């Protein structure tokens, strides 16, 4: 069988070992050396070009159904974290009776154990449903905060268990309740609600900086889970109806240096990974707006005309 292996950056170190094993079993194996950002970013062009029988994507759960001439296998990466840190989190959570718990796919297999721990300490624990991109209840992605947002009305606080701030920030911005991060490997417990205010200010700043923009570049990624040409066309029509110019800018992965060389644009509008508009907004000469932020800009422009 011809197989293409694809690893996220953190697991690329294991690529050779997997490749050798599959080769010893008689397969012809290729390793994708492209960056990989998630299951939204399958190495489809490479797999098509190589005419493989199978693409094996490591590290992430299935994002959405992808129909190709080759099969696609997802091999999730689970890490057992030491749960002793939960004892310490009780002090932080003592005011909150009803809590939601969310995590990434790496710790999803530990979620029931975490739930039981909190229930044994008299918490009411809620595990919400994702919006559709994350596979499991309680799982969050940078672009799918449903597991927290779907229970935001019920709970007193949210608890994220896992590494880094990328994933919980998406959930933080989609909710209103106090938000705690338990990072088992760093041994860190933190309340991160203040970040909501920072992101809100940044968003406001981008909107105000775009009010005089006349030329908009709309970012469309061709990645399987990010491609949204329909939204891009709708936004283009809205921009043009306001008397401004809009062009659709297409890439697989957006390189911000190349994007910055497109100096004629006064503002960009993101339709690709939603986190580009929140995390990468300072990497170009012009603001990168989300679709909602663009609509706010167009509304302000319209109000100013009257
Ligand atoms: S947050 Fe962005 S990179 Fe991550 S899965 Fe979603 S679209 Fe892909």
XYZ file of C-alpha atoms and ligand atoms in Angstrom:
314
model
C 0.000 0.000 0.000
C 1.187 3.574 -0.741
C 0.822 5.599 2.451
C 1.402 9.271 3.217
C 2.033 10.080 6.890
C 1.184 13.497 8.275
C 2.169 14.705 11.752
C 1.518 17.922 13.651
C 4.692 19.818 14.535
C 4.964 18.353 18.043
C 4.852 14.769 16.755
C 7.080 15.115 13.670
C 9.939 13.736 15.766
C 8.183 10.342 15.648
C 7.780 10.321 11.869
C 10.804 8.189 10.995
C 9.917 5.509 13.531
C 6.351 5.168 12.168
C 7.577 5.207 8.575
C 10.134 2.425 9.203
C 7.524 0.274 10.925
C 5.066 0.587 8.040
C 7.823 -0.068 5.507
C 8.845 -3.228 7.350
C 5.221 -4.364 6.932
C 5.657 -4.003 3.150
C 4.155 -0.556 2.544
C 5.595 2.250 0.444
C 5.701 5.247 2.755
C 5.995 9.030 2.334
C 6.187 11.648 5.095
C 4.596 15.062 4.646
C 7.115 17.744 5.597
C 4.583 20.582 5.308
C 3.441 22.380 8.438
C 0.261 20.872 9.865
C -2.133 22.907 11.990
C -4.897 20.436 12.726
C -7.290 17.978 11.125
C -8.607 21.020 9.225
C -5.311 20.838 7.354
C -5.006 17.381 5.782
C -2.160 16.877 3.284
C -4.658 16.311 0.489
C -2.706 17.867 -2.416
C 0.358 15.801 -1.508
C -1.705 12.615 -1.182
C -3.388 13.241 -4.551
C -0.088 13.993 -6.303
C 1.521 10.854 -4.861
C -1.580 8.799 -5.740
C -1.525 7.162 -2.322
C -3.993 4.555 -1.114
C -4.110 6.013 2.369
C -3.353 9.219 4.244
C -2.637 8.716 7.940
C -3.111 11.898 9.952
C -1.632 11.765 13.445
C -2.452 13.718 16.553
C -5.954 15.022 15.866
C -9.473 13.634 15.880
C -11.530 13.724 12.688
C -12.669 17.286 11.936
C -15.233 16.640 9.196
C -15.917 14.033 6.521
C -13.540 14.295 3.580
C -14.316 12.309 0.436
C -11.222 11.401 -1.593
C -10.057 8.512 -3.776
C -7.794 7.392 -0.932
C -8.754 6.458 2.612
C -8.001 8.760 5.519
C -7.119 7.385 8.930
C -6.888 9.574 12.025
C -4.605 8.388 14.817
C -5.331 10.449 17.901
C -2.591 11.219 20.368
C -3.575 10.776 24.004
C -1.380 11.801 26.920
C -1.932 10.641 30.498
C -1.517 13.662 32.708
C -1.088 13.374 36.451
C -4.417 14.393 37.993
C -2.944 15.261 41.406
C -3.096 18.931 40.401
C -6.917 18.764 40.681
C -6.612 18.774 44.495
C -5.007 22.204 44.292
C -7.669 23.515 41.882
C -10.397 23.075 44.543
C -9.194 26.187 46.346
C -9.591 28.234 43.127
C -13.037 26.772 42.465
C -14.438 26.891 45.996
C -17.040 29.589 45.157
C -18.429 27.673 42.180
C -20.867 24.801 42.528
C -21.692 24.148 38.854
C -18.697 23.830 36.604
C -18.083 22.783 33.035
C -14.924 20.899 32.153
C -13.314 21.013 28.723
C -10.094 19.668 27.297
C -8.287 18.869 24.057
C -8.242 15.503 22.345
C -4.907 14.730 24.095
C -6.689 14.387 27.464
C -10.221 13.516 26.349
C -9.802 9.969 27.709
C -9.257 11.457 31.193
C -12.362 13.633 31.187
C -14.611 11.146 33.009
C -11.997 10.680 35.723
C -11.722 14.469 36.119
C -15.519 14.706 36.281
C -15.667 12.031 38.987
C -13.017 13.847 40.998
C -14.975 17.090 41.041
C -18.269 15.302 41.738
C -16.635 13.614 44.709
C -15.900 17.146 45.928
C -19.530 18.211 45.645
C -19.418 19.973 42.324
C -22.112 19.624 39.698
C -20.101 18.910 36.570
C -21.309 19.627 33.019
C -19.699 18.390 29.834
C -21.045 20.310 26.849
C -21.443 19.372 23.203
C -19.146 20.728 20.495
C -20.560 22.829 17.641
C -19.505 20.275 15.029
C -15.779 20.363 14.310
C -14.577 18.820 17.578
C -15.461 15.131 17.741
C -16.123 14.494 21.430
C -18.309 16.014 24.121
C -16.070 18.132 26.316
C -13.443 18.496 23.583
C -12.558 21.976 22.375
C -10.623 23.176 19.351
C -9.348 26.657 18.677
C -12.347 27.008 16.340
C -14.935 24.962 18.231
C -15.788 26.177 21.704
C -19.204 24.513 21.723
C -18.363 22.195 24.630
C -18.061 25.269 26.871
C -20.481 27.643 25.113
C -23.362 25.126 25.091
C -23.437 25.054 28.919
C -22.421 28.659 29.607
C -25.973 29.538 30.718
C -26.048 26.702 33.237
C -22.643 26.754 34.906
C -20.992 29.105 37.404
C -17.505 28.649 35.924
C -15.557 26.831 33.209
C -12.473 24.696 33.752
C -10.043 23.846 30.978
C -7.669 20.937 31.621
C -4.666 20.819 29.295
C -1.651 22.649 27.944
C -1.318 26.151 26.512
C -3.712 29.027 26.077
C -4.600 28.636 22.382
C -7.528 26.273 22.961
C -9.004 27.802 26.123
C -8.817 31.303 24.636
C -11.301 30.309 21.930
C -13.639 28.940 24.610
C -13.069 31.973 26.824
C -14.168 34.311 24.013
C -17.308 32.251 23.369
C -18.439 32.318 27.022
C -19.138 34.835 29.779
C -18.493 32.960 33.014
C -15.272 32.832 35.105
C -12.722 30.691 33.281
C -9.958 28.615 34.885
C -7.038 26.865 33.234
C -5.417 23.808 34.818
C -2.144 23.012 33.057
C -1.055 19.616 34.425
C 2.451 19.585 32.944
C 3.352 23.151 33.921
C 1.653 22.598 37.307
C -0.165 25.897 36.769
C -3.702 26.909 37.705
C -4.895 30.299 36.555
C -8.048 32.326 36.118
C -7.889 33.915 32.671
C -11.021 36.094 32.429
C -8.936 39.270 32.027
C -7.991 38.116 28.556
C -11.582 38.713 27.435
C -11.135 42.445 28.007
C -7.802 42.466 26.107
C -9.313 40.704 23.109
C -12.354 42.979 23.176
C -10.073 46.048 23.138
C -7.998 44.615 20.301
C -11.140 43.880 18.324
C -12.427 47.426 18.884
C -9.031 48.812 17.812
C -9.110 46.810 14.565
C -12.647 47.989 13.772
C -11.758 51.646 14.344
C -8.531 51.286 12.326
C -10.551 49.893 9.394
C -13.286 52.516 9.218
C -11.404 54.519 6.546
C -10.319 51.406 4.615
C -11.280 51.431 0.916
C -9.515 48.281 -0.333
C -10.174 44.980 1.397
C -8.367 41.660 0.844
C -10.474 38.628 1.781
C -8.391 35.662 2.960
C -9.483 32.243 1.679
C -7.482 29.159 2.623
C -7.759 26.055 0.447
C -7.202 23.767 3.468
C -9.946 21.122 3.646
C -11.413 22.376 6.906
C -10.877 26.086 6.352
C -12.034 26.663 2.774
C -15.065 28.957 2.779
C -15.418 30.587 -0.622
C -19.167 31.096 -0.117
C -18.589 33.303 2.903
C -15.819 35.131 1.018
C -18.185 35.875 -1.884
C -20.882 37.148 0.483
C -18.383 39.422 2.228
C -17.053 40.647 -1.139
C -20.562 41.619 -2.233
C -21.174 43.430 1.053
C -17.918 45.357 0.753
C -18.631 46.333 -2.859
C -22.163 47.406 -1.952
C -20.597 49.857 0.484
C -18.636 51.457 -2.383
C -15.281 49.862 -1.490
C -13.049 47.463 -3.406
C -12.622 43.798 -2.410
C -10.421 41.056 -3.832
C -10.214 37.439 -2.706
C -6.698 36.371 -1.688
C -6.094 32.619 -1.851
C -3.400 30.544 -0.143
C -2.936 27.192 1.489
C -1.079 28.511 4.553
C -1.006 32.308 4.747
C 2.542 33.582 4.983
C 2.298 36.959 6.673
C 5.402 38.346 4.954
C 3.895 37.596 1.539
C 0.567 38.954 2.682
C 2.272 42.121 3.812
C 3.784 42.545 0.350
C 0.229 43.063 -0.929
C 0.620 46.629 0.250
C -2.389 47.997 -1.644
C -4.895 46.585 0.824
C -6.061 48.740 3.719
C -7.607 45.835 5.652
C -7.883 42.071 5.408
C -10.945 39.975 6.206
C -10.425 36.429 7.392
C -12.531 33.459 6.294
C -9.877 30.800 7.061
C -8.980 29.523 10.548
C -10.921 31.953 12.751
C -7.936 32.317 15.053
C -5.975 34.189 12.355
C -8.126 37.235 13.107
C -7.546 36.973 16.868
C -3.936 35.740 17.119
C -2.175 36.999 13.969
C -3.740 40.444 13.742
C -0.447 42.207 14.522
C 1.593 40.422 11.845
C 0.555 42.537 8.871
C 0.575 46.262 8.039
C -3.219 46.245 7.874
C -5.765 44.949 10.390
C -7.121 41.416 9.917
C -10.854 41.484 10.611
C -13.214 38.622 11.310
C -16.431 38.511 9.264
C -18.374 39.955 12.218
C -15.839 42.739 12.667
C -16.101 43.549 8.954
C -19.886 43.861 9.244
C -19.384 46.246 12.154
C -16.943 48.310 10.035
C -19.431 48.462 7.146
C -22.200 49.509 9.523
C -20.076 52.344 10.913
C -19.166 53.434 7.370
C -22.863 53.500 6.464
C -23.802 55.469 9.613
C -21.059 58.006 8.887
C -22.457 58.632 5.406
C -25.834 59.694 6.857
S -8.457 26.424 15.267
Fe -7.761 26.747 13.186
S -5.989 25.387 12.977
Fe -7.165 24.682 14.763
S -8.563 23.110 13.981
Fe -9.658 25.062 13.941
S -9.363 25.870 11.864
Fe -7.809 24.289 12.224
